[in-house]
Amino acid sequence: PDVVNKIAAGEIIVAPMHALKELVENAVDAGSTSIEVLVKDGGLKLLQITDNGHGIDREDLPILCERFTTSKLKEFEDLSSIGTYGFRGEALASISHIAHLTVTTKTANSSCAWRAHYGDGKLVPAKPGQSAAPKATAGRGGTQITVEDLFYNVPTRRRAFRSSSEEYAKILDVVGRYAVHCSGVAFSCRKHGDSGVSISTPVAASTVDRIRQIHGSAVANEIVEFETADKKLGFRASGLATNANYHVKKTVILLFINHRAVESTAIKRAVEQTYSAFLPKGGHPFVYIDLEIEPHRVDVNVHPTKREVNFLNEDEIIEMVCSEVRSKLAQVDS
Ligand code: ADP
Ligand code: MG
């Protein structure tokens, strides 16, 4: 069964960025207002996420890395909505099968922090011969997740990584996406050993401000807001899109469906089509889309790492969003 677990985990976490994404989502879910990311060797040596969220109860630590057992199962009736991406309490479990995982956490009503080490879904001692029970330690409120030696027991996967700077760039992209979506959260991301940070953003007053912090004024100054919704189609969408005064060489789409960063080829294509009437040849937009769809309408069978999501009435919903963008662009144009 451990081999099966390892294989399953390696399918969910294909690259460091996938582990990072899950950990950032957990930190956001915990109500954090500050999320710090530290990376060593493209995330293969070390991925550390420190948040100031609500923390994890001491009693929950022994089962934290068991599949499907965590707090969310207390709301079992809501399974259809939590399972939006076929991902139910699997992230930490998966990571524990393919890396050394350490969790340090403190809730508001605990007088100290607790540290626990995990391997293959279970608590393990920090050093051989020691007890595996969580240890009391000093610590601030919130959670620090430390992932070391990712894929240490999956040599074929480990060998597939050529350059740690490429993996780091993907990590930065994920952090940058969540930073735009969660403008009320301060983010930082840095490479271990570097004195400077790659991303460092205080809490932003608005999403436009956050785009300015991350992507610069050239984008933020040429942006239109859009919003649309339809009860029958079970969705609401809002977002920010560059106007015809701005363009880049490659389309940038920051797409969130139900607060998860995802990809949609259909949406990308439709957005490019929409802009082709406004931009010169070879010019492309920057678009942020915050789409909320009734969870039962989103395809749960899509593999989480594919991140490519399908949903009901896709064509109608995409057309409504694009026609909204189109009319905003036309207003600026005239
Ligand atoms: P899921 O997020 O699908 O429940 P995970 O394996 O990602 O599964 O996380 C398991 C559980 O651990 C979460 O439901 C949450 O209760 C708890 N948890 C994980 N990370 C954090 C965190 N940073 N802060 C607080 N709780 C966390
Ligand atoms: Mg999670």
mmCIF file of C-alpha atoms and ligand atoms in Angstrom:
data_model
loop_
_atom_site.group_PDB
_atom_site.id
_atom_site.type_symbol
_atom_site.label_atom_id
_atom_site.label_comp_id
_atom_site.label_asym_id
_atom_site.label_seq_id
_atom_site.Cartn_x
_atom_site.Cartn_y
_atom_site.Cartn_z
ATOM 1 C CA PRO A 1 0.000 0.000 0.000
ATOM 2 C CA ASP A 2 2.897 2.398 0.595
ATOM 3 C CA VAL A 3 4.031 1.940 -2.974
ATOM 4 C CA VAL A 4 0.519 2.740 -4.132
ATOM 5 C CA ASN A 5 0.454 5.820 -1.897
ATOM 6 C CA LYS A 6 3.792 6.934 -3.248
ATOM 7 C CA ILE A 7 2.678 6.556 -6.841
ATOM 8 C CA ALA A 8 -0.613 8.352 -6.171
ATOM 9 C CA ALA A 9 1.244 11.155 -4.413
ATOM 10 C CA GLY A 10 3.694 11.501 -7.288
ATOM 11 C CA GLU A 11 0.781 11.927 -9.670
ATOM 12 C CA ILE A 12 -0.751 14.708 -7.623
ATOM 13 C CA ILE A 13 2.526 16.466 -6.875
ATOM 14 C CA VAL A 14 4.457 16.399 -10.127
ATOM 15 C CA ALA A 15 6.669 19.415 -9.474
ATOM 16 C CA PRO A 16 7.530 21.637 -6.502
ATOM 17 C CA MET A 17 5.042 24.253 -7.724
ATOM 18 C CA HIS A 18 2.166 21.802 -7.146
ATOM 19 C CA ALA A 19 3.116 21.296 -3.514
ATOM 20 C CA LEU A 20 3.589 25.023 -3.113
ATOM 21 C CA LYS A 21 0.166 25.753 -4.591
ATOM 22 C CA GLU A 22 -1.564 23.398 -2.158
ATOM 23 C CA LEU A 23 0.301 24.868 0.796
ATOM 24 C CA VAL A 24 -0.500 28.447 -0.187
ATOM 25 C CA GLU A 25 -4.176 27.511 -0.604
ATOM 26 C CA ASN A 26 -4.172 25.958 2.874
ATOM 27 C CA ALA A 27 -2.608 29.109 4.316
ATOM 28 C CA VAL A 28 -5.217 31.279 2.602
ATOM 29 C CA ASP A 29 -8.003 28.940 3.789
ATOM 30 C CA ALA A 30 -6.689 29.372 7.353
ATOM 31 C CA GLY A 31 -7.507 33.086 7.192
ATOM 32 C CA SER A 32 -3.884 34.244 7.063
ATOM 33 C CA THR A 33 -3.033 37.878 6.411
ATOM 34 C CA SER A 34 0.642 37.110 5.910
ATOM 35 C CA ILE A 35 2.194 34.278 3.916
ATOM 36 C CA GLU A 36 5.954 33.873 3.568
ATOM 37 C CA VAL A 37 7.589 31.421 1.184
ATOM 38 C CA LEU A 38 11.197 30.267 1.378
ATOM 39 C CA VAL A 39 12.673 28.097 -1.386
ATOM 40 C CA LYS A 40 15.922 26.205 -1.758
ATOM 41 C CA ASP A 41 17.070 24.524 -4.972
ATOM 42 C CA GLY A 42 13.870 25.242 -6.891
ATOM 43 C CA GLY A 43 11.824 23.747 -4.053
ATOM 44 C CA LEU A 44 13.439 20.321 -4.261
ATOM 45 C CA LYS A 45 15.656 20.849 -1.225
ATOM 46 C CA LEU A 46 13.297 23.053 0.749
ATOM 47 C CA LEU A 47 9.842 24.580 0.507
ATOM 48 C CA GLN A 48 8.781 26.458 3.603
ATOM 49 C CA ILE A 49 5.501 28.313 3.988
ATOM 50 C CA THR A 50 4.921 30.390 7.104
ATOM 51 C CA ASP A 51 1.483 31.851 7.748
ATOM 52 C CA ASN A 52 -0.299 33.688 10.549
ATOM 53 C CA GLY A 53 -3.612 31.874 10.138
ATOM 54 C CA HIS A 54 -5.740 30.090 12.730
ATOM 55 C CA GLY A 55 -3.326 27.197 13.182
ATOM 56 C CA ILE A 56 -4.017 23.500 13.701
ATOM 57 C CA ASP A 57 -5.250 21.964 16.970
ATOM 58 C CA ARG A 58 -2.797 19.724 18.820
ATOM 59 C CA GLU A 59 -5.390 16.901 18.743
ATOM 60 C CA ASP A 60 -5.571 17.025 14.947
ATOM 61 C CA LEU A 61 -1.826 16.585 14.420
ATOM 62 C CA PRO A 62 -1.704 12.757 14.616
ATOM 63 C CA ILE A 63 -4.173 12.390 11.726
ATOM 64 C CA LEU A 64 -3.142 15.478 9.747
ATOM 65 C CA CYS A 65 -1.465 13.485 6.979
ATOM 66 C CA GLU A 66 -3.953 10.643 6.741
ATOM 67 C CA ARG A 67 -6.018 10.754 3.586
ATOM 68 C CA PHE A 68 -9.518 12.181 3.755
ATOM 69 C CA THR A 69 -9.536 12.518 7.533
ATOM 70 C CA THR A 70 -8.922 16.156 8.219
ATOM 71 C CA SER A 71 -11.181 18.847 9.560
ATOM 72 C CA LYS A 72 -13.073 19.199 6.342
ATOM 73 C CA LEU A 73 -14.576 15.757 6.787
ATOM 74 C CA LYS A 74 -16.422 17.155 9.759
ATOM 75 C CA GLU A 75 -18.488 18.859 7.125
ATOM 76 C CA PHE A 76 -18.990 15.652 5.205
ATOM 77 C CA GLU A 77 -22.378 16.671 3.850
ATOM 78 C CA ASP A 78 -20.548 19.391 1.968
ATOM 79 C CA LEU A 79 -18.343 16.909 0.152
ATOM 80 C CA SER A 80 -19.536 17.907 -3.292
ATOM 81 C CA SER A 81 -18.435 21.477 -2.771
ATOM 82 C CA ILE A 82 -15.057 20.749 -1.188
ATOM 83 C CA GLY A 83 -14.254 18.162 -3.808
ATOM 84 C CA THR A 84 -14.269 20.711 -6.573
ATOM 85 C CA TYR A 85 -10.969 19.507 -7.924
ATOM 86 C CA GLY A 86 -11.211 15.943 -6.763
ATOM 87 C CA PHE A 87 -8.947 16.941 -3.957
ATOM 88 C CA ARG A 88 -10.179 16.087 -0.486
ATOM 89 C CA GLY A 89 -7.645 16.270 2.261
ATOM 90 C CA GLU A 90 -4.964 14.820 0.042
ATOM 91 C CA ALA A 91 -2.315 17.490 -0.196
ATOM 92 C CA LEU A 92 -0.456 17.027 3.079
ATOM 93 C CA ALA A 93 -0.940 13.259 2.883
ATOM 94 C CA SER A 94 0.582 13.183 -0.587
ATOM 95 C CA ILE A 95 3.498 15.405 0.339
ATOM 96 C CA SER A 96 4.294 13.221 3.358
ATOM 97 C CA HIS A 97 4.749 10.220 1.052
ATOM 98 C CA ILE A 98 7.337 11.885 -1.179
ATOM 99 C CA ALA A 99 9.154 14.300 1.150
ATOM 100 C CA HIS A 100 10.140 14.957 4.751
ATOM 101 C CA LEU A 101 7.362 17.079 6.202
ATOM 102 C CA THR A 102 7.510 19.153 9.372
ATOM 103 C CA VAL A 103 4.550 21.111 10.743
ATOM 104 C CA THR A 104 4.902 23.762 13.451
ATOM 105 C CA THR A 105 1.634 25.317 14.463
ATOM 106 C CA LYS A 106 -0.044 27.373 17.155
ATOM 107 C CA THR A 107 -3.718 28.181 17.595
ATOM 108 C CA ALA A 108 -4.933 31.215 19.540
ATOM 109 C CA ASN A 109 -6.029 29.151 22.546
ATOM 110 C CA SER A 110 -2.830 27.148 22.880
ATOM 111 C CA SER A 111 -0.110 28.528 25.140
ATOM 112 C CA CYS A 112 2.666 27.036 23.013
ATOM 113 C CA ALA A 113 3.314 25.904 19.483
ATOM 114 C CA TRP A 114 3.518 22.201 18.543
ATOM 115 C CA ARG A 115 5.934 20.618 16.131
ATOM 116 C CA ALA A 116 5.326 17.333 14.350
ATOM 117 C CA HIS A 117 7.265 15.382 11.744
ATOM 118 C CA TYR A 118 5.634 13.171 9.110
ATOM 119 C CA GLY A 119 6.585 10.366 6.789
ATOM 120 C CA ASP A 120 4.313 8.151 4.708
ATOM 121 C CA GLY A 121 1.147 9.632 6.170
ATOM 122 C CA LYS A 122 2.130 9.134 9.811
ATOM 123 C CA LEU A 123 3.857 10.947 12.647
ATOM 124 C CA VAL A 124 7.554 10.040 12.736
ATOM 125 C CA PRO A 125 10.295 10.970 15.224
ATOM 126 C CA ALA A 126 12.582 13.928 14.478
ATOM 127 C CA LYS A 127 15.519 11.555 14.992
ATOM 128 C CA PRO A 128 15.557 7.753 15.083
ATOM 129 C CA GLY A 129 14.880 6.448 18.564
ATOM 130 C CA GLN A 130 12.959 9.511 19.693
ATOM 131 C CA SER A 131 9.228 9.658 20.279
ATOM 132 C CA ALA A 132 7.032 10.532 17.312
ATOM 133 C CA ALA A 133 4.602 12.527 19.436
ATOM 134 C CA PRO A 134 4.312 16.247 18.656
ATOM 135 C CA LYS A 135 6.639 18.363 20.797
ATOM 136 C CA ALA A 136 5.846 21.643 22.507
ATOM 137 C CA THR A 137 7.955 24.498 21.215
ATOM 138 C CA ALA A 138 8.038 28.280 21.095
ATOM 139 C CA GLY A 139 6.272 29.817 18.146
ATOM 140 C CA ARG A 140 3.992 32.559 16.912
ATOM 141 C CA GLY A 141 0.332 32.064 16.070
ATOM 142 C CA GLY A 142 -0.122 30.356 12.718
ATOM 143 C CA THR A 143 1.459 27.506 10.859
ATOM 144 C CA GLN A 144 4.813 26.776 9.317
ATOM 145 C CA ILE A 145 5.003 23.899 6.871
ATOM 146 C CA THR A 146 8.479 22.681 5.945
ATOM 147 C CA VAL A 147 8.892 20.307 3.009
ATOM 148 C CA GLU A 148 12.412 18.924 2.609
ATOM 149 C CA ASP A 149 13.937 16.705 -0.060
ATOM 150 C CA LEU A 150 10.892 16.498 -2.277
ATOM 151 C CA PHE A 151 10.897 13.269 -4.367
ATOM 152 C CA TYR A 152 13.815 11.890 -2.284
ATOM 153 C CA ASN A 153 12.257 8.435 -2.730
ATOM 154 C CA VAL A 154 11.189 8.949 -6.369
ATOM 155 C CA PRO A 155 14.569 9.126 -8.121
ATOM 156 C CA THR A 156 13.119 9.114 -11.633
ATOM 157 C CA ARG A 157 10.987 12.138 -10.844
ATOM 158 C CA ARG A 158 13.884 13.881 -9.135
ATOM 159 C CA ARG A 159 16.148 13.372 -12.118
ATOM 160 C CA ALA A 160 13.559 14.972 -14.396
ATOM 161 C CA PHE A 161 14.355 18.410 -12.985
ATOM 162 C CA ARG A 162 17.013 20.171 -14.992
ATOM 163 C CA SER A 163 17.192 23.641 -13.587
ATOM 164 C CA SER A 164 16.228 24.891 -10.173
ATOM 165 C CA SER A 165 15.768 28.407 -11.549
ATOM 166 C CA GLU A 166 13.055 27.119 -13.877
ATOM 167 C CA GLU A 167 11.229 25.511 -10.953
ATOM 168 C CA TYR A 168 11.713 28.676 -8.918
ATOM 169 C CA ALA A 169 10.176 30.752 -11.724
ATOM 170 C CA LYS A 170 7.097 28.495 -11.651
ATOM 171 C CA ILE A 171 6.871 28.893 -7.883
ATOM 172 C CA LEU A 172 7.049 32.663 -8.244
ATOM 173 C CA ASP A 173 4.294 32.518 -10.833
ATOM 174 C CA VAL A 174 2.015 30.636 -8.421
ATOM 175 C CA VAL A 175 2.766 33.021 -5.536
ATOM 176 C CA GLY A 176 2.202 35.986 -7.869
ATOM 177 C CA ARG A 177 -1.189 34.624 -8.945
ATOM 178 C CA TYR A 178 -2.417 34.119 -5.397
ATOM 179 C CA ALA A 179 -1.017 37.528 -4.469
ATOM 180 C CA VAL A 180 -3.274 39.147 -7.072
ATOM 181 C CA HIS A 181 -6.306 37.110 -6.043
ATOM 182 C CA CYS A 182 -5.761 37.687 -2.316
ATOM 183 C CA SER A 183 -4.912 41.384 -2.157
ATOM 184 C CA GLY A 184 -5.684 41.486 1.573
ATOM 185 C CA VAL A 185 -2.841 39.083 2.310
ATOM 186 C CA ALA A 186 0.805 40.167 2.511
ATOM 187 C CA PHE A 187 3.029 37.812 0.502
ATOM 188 C CA SER A 188 6.744 37.281 0.313
ATOM 189 C CA CYS A 189 8.805 34.779 -1.594
ATOM 190 C CA ARG A 190 12.551 34.374 -1.503
ATOM 191 C CA LYS A 191 15.334 31.997 -2.343
ATOM 192 C CA HIS A 192 17.289 30.589 0.573
ATOM 193 C CA GLY A 193 20.636 32.367 0.810
ATOM 194 C CA ASP A 194 19.530 35.401 -1.203
ATOM 195 C CA SER A 195 19.528 38.648 0.695
ATOM 196 C CA GLY A 196 16.753 40.129 -1.432
ATOM 197 C CA VAL A 197 13.191 38.899 -1.928
ATOM 198 C CA SER A 198 11.641 38.091 -5.296
ATOM 199 C CA ILE A 199 8.155 39.041 -4.190
ATOM 200 C CA SER A 200 7.398 41.239 -1.214
ATOM 201 C CA THR A 201 4.001 42.869 -0.992
ATOM 202 C CA PRO A 202 2.314 44.471 1.999
ATOM 203 C CA VAL A 203 -1.457 44.152 2.320
ATOM 204 C CA ALA A 204 -2.891 46.013 -0.676
ATOM 205 C CA ALA A 205 -5.884 48.349 -0.621
ATOM 206 C CA SER A 206 -7.290 46.895 -3.842
ATOM 207 C CA THR A 207 -6.633 44.316 -6.511
ATOM 208 C CA VAL A 208 -5.443 47.062 -8.885
ATOM 209 C CA ASP A 209 -2.930 48.146 -6.244
ATOM 210 C CA ARG A 210 -1.778 44.563 -5.887
ATOM 211 C CA ILE A 211 -1.360 44.276 -9.665
ATOM 212 C CA ARG A 212 0.696 47.453 -9.508
ATOM 213 C CA GLN A 213 2.887 45.935 -6.763
ATOM 214 C CA ILE A 214 3.457 42.679 -8.627
ATOM 215 C CA HIS A 215 3.246 43.583 -12.313
ATOM 216 C CA GLY A 216 4.046 47.294 -12.361
ATOM 217 C CA SER A 217 2.286 50.551 -13.146
ATOM 218 C CA ALA A 218 2.317 50.103 -16.909
ATOM 219 C CA VAL A 219 -0.314 47.370 -16.519
ATOM 220 C CA ALA A 220 -2.137 48.803 -13.510
ATOM 221 C CA ASN A 221 -2.657 52.213 -15.147
ATOM 222 C CA GLU A 222 -4.389 50.771 -18.204
ATOM 223 C CA ILE A 223 -6.931 48.526 -16.622
ATOM 224 C CA VAL A 224 -10.725 48.226 -16.829
ATOM 225 C CA GLU A 225 -13.002 46.508 -14.352
ATOM 226 C CA PHE A 226 -15.718 44.096 -15.390
ATOM 227 C CA GLU A 227 -18.449 42.195 -13.612
ATOM 228 C CA THR A 228 -21.284 39.916 -14.632
ATOM 229 C CA ALA A 229 -23.485 37.204 -13.168
ATOM 230 C CA ASP A 230 -26.360 34.892 -14.032
ATOM 231 C CA LYS A 231 -28.504 32.982 -11.570
ATOM 232 C CA LYS A 232 -29.679 30.366 -14.059
ATOM 233 C CA LEU A 233 -26.155 29.628 -15.192
ATOM 234 C CA GLY A 234 -25.078 29.570 -11.550
ATOM 235 C CA PHE A 235 -22.090 31.884 -11.766
ATOM 236 C CA ARG A 236 -20.710 35.285 -11.010
ATOM 237 C CA ALA A 237 -17.558 36.727 -12.506
ATOM 238 C CA SER A 238 -15.536 39.852 -11.966
ATOM 239 C CA GLY A 239 -12.085 40.883 -12.948
ATOM 240 C CA LEU A 240 -9.618 43.329 -14.352
ATOM 241 C CA ALA A 241 -8.395 43.537 -17.914
ATOM 242 C CA THR A 242 -5.948 45.769 -19.717
ATOM 243 C CA ASN A 243 -7.424 48.199 -22.220
ATOM 244 C CA ALA A 244 -6.394 48.853 -25.801
ATOM 245 C CA ASN A 245 -3.623 51.257 -24.705
ATOM 246 C CA TYR A 246 -1.615 48.341 -23.361
ATOM 247 C CA HIS A 247 -0.383 45.087 -24.751
ATOM 248 C CA VAL A 248 2.192 42.379 -24.121
ATOM 249 C CA LYS A 249 3.826 39.746 -26.323
ATOM 250 C CA LYS A 250 2.082 36.819 -24.647
ATOM 251 C CA THR A 251 -1.399 36.655 -23.201
ATOM 252 C CA VAL A 252 -1.393 36.622 -19.416
ATOM 253 C CA ILE A 253 -4.533 35.192 -17.828
ATOM 254 C CA LEU A 254 -4.822 34.884 -14.088
ATOM 255 C CA LEU A 255 -7.889 32.682 -13.768
ATOM 256 C CA PHE A 256 -9.451 31.705 -10.464
ATOM 257 C CA ILE A 257 -12.433 29.397 -10.291
ATOM 258 C CA ASN A 258 -13.896 29.139 -6.819
ATOM 259 C CA HIS A 259 -10.722 30.703 -5.443
ATOM 260 C CA ARG A 260 -8.374 28.143 -6.953
ATOM 261 C CA ALA A 261 -5.864 29.092 -9.647
ATOM 262 C CA VAL A 262 -6.719 27.040 -12.731
ATOM 263 C CA GLU A 263 -6.245 26.984 -16.469
ATOM 264 C CA SER A 264 -8.888 26.969 -19.163
ATOM 265 C CA THR A 265 -7.924 26.741 -22.798
ATOM 266 C CA ALA A 266 -11.476 27.704 -23.770
ATOM 267 C CA ILE A 267 -11.340 30.918 -21.738
ATOM 268 C CA LYS A 268 -7.885 31.799 -23.044
ATOM 269 C CA ARG A 269 -8.987 31.344 -26.615
ATOM 270 C CA ALA A 270 -12.137 33.426 -26.121
ATOM 271 C CA VAL A 271 -10.219 36.240 -24.416
ATOM 272 C CA GLU A 272 -7.668 36.351 -27.240
ATOM 273 C CA GLN A 273 -10.482 36.417 -29.761
ATOM 274 C CA THR A 274 -12.134 39.296 -27.874
ATOM 275 C CA TYR A 275 -8.943 41.371 -27.872
ATOM 276 C CA SER A 276 -8.098 40.726 -31.501
ATOM 277 C CA ALA A 277 -10.579 43.462 -32.409
ATOM 278 C CA PHE A 278 -8.819 45.982 -30.158
ATOM 279 C CA LEU A 279 -5.104 45.234 -30.234
ATOM 280 C CA PRO A 280 -2.546 45.402 -33.027
ATOM 281 C CA LYS A 281 -1.338 42.120 -34.472
ATOM 282 C CA GLY A 282 1.010 40.376 -32.041
ATOM 283 C CA GLY A 283 -0.328 42.366 -29.101
ATOM 284 C CA HIS A 284 -1.873 40.503 -26.190
ATOM 285 C CA PRO A 285 -3.711 41.392 -22.974
ATOM 286 C CA PHE A 286 -3.258 40.888 -19.242
ATOM 287 C CA VAL A 287 -6.499 39.634 -17.702
ATOM 288 C CA TYR A 288 -7.456 38.628 -14.173
ATOM 289 C CA ILE A 289 -10.716 36.681 -13.832
ATOM 290 C CA ASP A 290 -12.376 35.793 -10.539
ATOM 291 C CA LEU A 291 -15.049 33.260 -11.446
ATOM 292 C CA GLU A 292 -17.364 31.637 -8.948
ATOM 293 C CA ILE A 293 -19.486 28.748 -10.151
ATOM 294 C CA GLU A 294 -21.870 26.586 -8.163
ATOM 295 C CA PRO A 295 -19.529 23.734 -7.144
ATOM 296 C CA HIS A 296 -21.708 20.939 -8.528
ATOM 297 C CA ARG A 297 -21.380 22.477 -11.995
ATOM 298 C CA VAL A 298 -17.586 22.203 -11.993
ATOM 299 C CA ASP A 299 -16.059 18.983 -13.254
ATOM 300 C CA VAL A 300 -14.648 17.102 -10.268
ATOM 301 C CA ASN A 301 -13.014 14.447 -12.362
ATOM 302 C CA VAL A 302 -10.292 16.628 -13.725
ATOM 303 C CA HIS A 303 -6.924 15.641 -12.388
ATOM 304 C CA PRO A 304 -5.659 18.278 -9.959
ATOM 305 C CA THR A 305 -2.260 18.784 -11.525
ATOM 306 C CA LYS A 306 -3.724 19.309 -14.961
ATOM 307 C CA ARG A 307 -5.394 22.357 -13.488
ATOM 308 C CA GLU A 308 -7.466 22.490 -16.643
ATOM 309 C CA VAL A 309 -11.054 22.845 -15.472
ATOM 310 C CA ASN A 310 -14.360 22.216 -17.207
ATOM 311 C CA PHE A 311 -17.781 23.393 -16.110
ATOM 312 C CA LEU A 312 -21.390 23.308 -17.237
ATOM 313 C CA ASN A 313 -22.613 25.924 -19.737
ATOM 314 C CA GLU A 314 -19.024 26.816 -20.439
ATOM 315 C CA ASP A 315 -19.759 28.500 -23.770
ATOM 316 C CA GLU A 316 -22.555 30.691 -22.413
ATOM 317 C CA ILE A 317 -20.598 31.738 -19.343
ATOM 318 C CA ILE A 318 -17.457 32.533 -21.314
ATOM 319 C CA GLU A 319 -19.486 34.541 -23.831
ATOM 320 C CA MET A 320 -21.100 36.581 -21.052
ATOM 321 C CA VAL A 321 -17.713 37.360 -19.512
ATOM 322 C CA CYS A 322 -16.143 38.247 -22.857
ATOM 323 C CA SER A 323 -19.004 40.445 -23.976
ATOM 324 C CA GLU A 324 -18.647 42.350 -20.721
ATOM 325 C CA VAL A 325 -14.926 42.814 -21.352
ATOM 326 C CA ARG A 326 -15.673 43.804 -24.963
ATOM 327 C CA SER A 327 -18.081 46.555 -23.942
ATOM 328 C CA LYS A 328 -15.592 47.940 -21.398
ATOM 329 C CA LEU A 329 -12.851 47.961 -24.017
ATOM 330 C CA ALA A 330 -15.149 49.713 -26.469
ATOM 331 C CA GLN A 331 -15.849 52.448 -23.900
ATOM 332 C CA VAL A 332 -12.140 53.151 -23.456
ATOM 333 C CA ASP A 333 -11.533 53.009 -27.181
ATOM 334 C CA SER A 334 -14.074 55.662 -28.094
HETATM 335 P P1 ADP B 1 -7.622 19.927 2.478
HETATM 336 O O1 ADP B 1 -7.076 21.329 2.371
HETATM 337 O O2 ADP B 1 -8.219 19.444 1.201
HETATM 338 O O3 ADP B 1 -8.511 19.727 3.677
HETATM 339 P P2 ADP B 1 -4.891 19.299 3.059
HETATM 340 O O4 ADP B 1 -4.124 18.037 3.111
HETATM 341 O O5 ADP B 1 -4.417 20.359 2.143
HETATM 342 O O6 ADP B 1 -6.380 18.945 2.733
HETATM 343 O O7 ADP B 1 -4.963 19.897 4.512
HETATM 344 C C1 ADP B 1 -5.530 19.122 5.520
HETATM 345 C C2 ADP B 1 -6.076 19.952 6.651
HETATM 346 O O8 ADP B 1 -5.005 20.472 7.427
HETATM 347 C C3 ADP B 1 -6.879 21.173 6.235
HETATM 348 O O9 ADP B 1 -8.226 20.848 6.017
HETATM 349 C C4 ADP B 1 -6.720 22.080 7.437
HETATM 350 O O10 ADP B 1 -7.675 21.737 8.424
HETATM 351 C C5 ADP B 1 -5.362 21.713 7.965
HETATM 352 N N1 ADP B 1 -4.336 22.667 7.504
HETATM 353 C C6 ADP B 1 -3.421 22.452 6.528
HETATM 354 N N2 ADP B 1 -2.621 23.527 6.362
HETATM 355 C C7 ADP B 1 -3.038 24.439 7.266
HETATM 356 C C8 ADP B 1 -2.608 25.774 7.604
HETATM 357 N N3 ADP B 1 -1.593 26.373 6.959
HETATM 358 N N4 ADP B 1 -3.267 26.415 8.606
HETATM 359 C C9 ADP B 1 -4.290 25.817 9.258
HETATM 360 N N5 ADP B 1 -4.741 24.567 8.984
HETATM 361 C C10 ADP B 1 -4.132 23.884 7.999
HETATM 362 MG MG MG B 2 -5.595 21.852 1.070
#
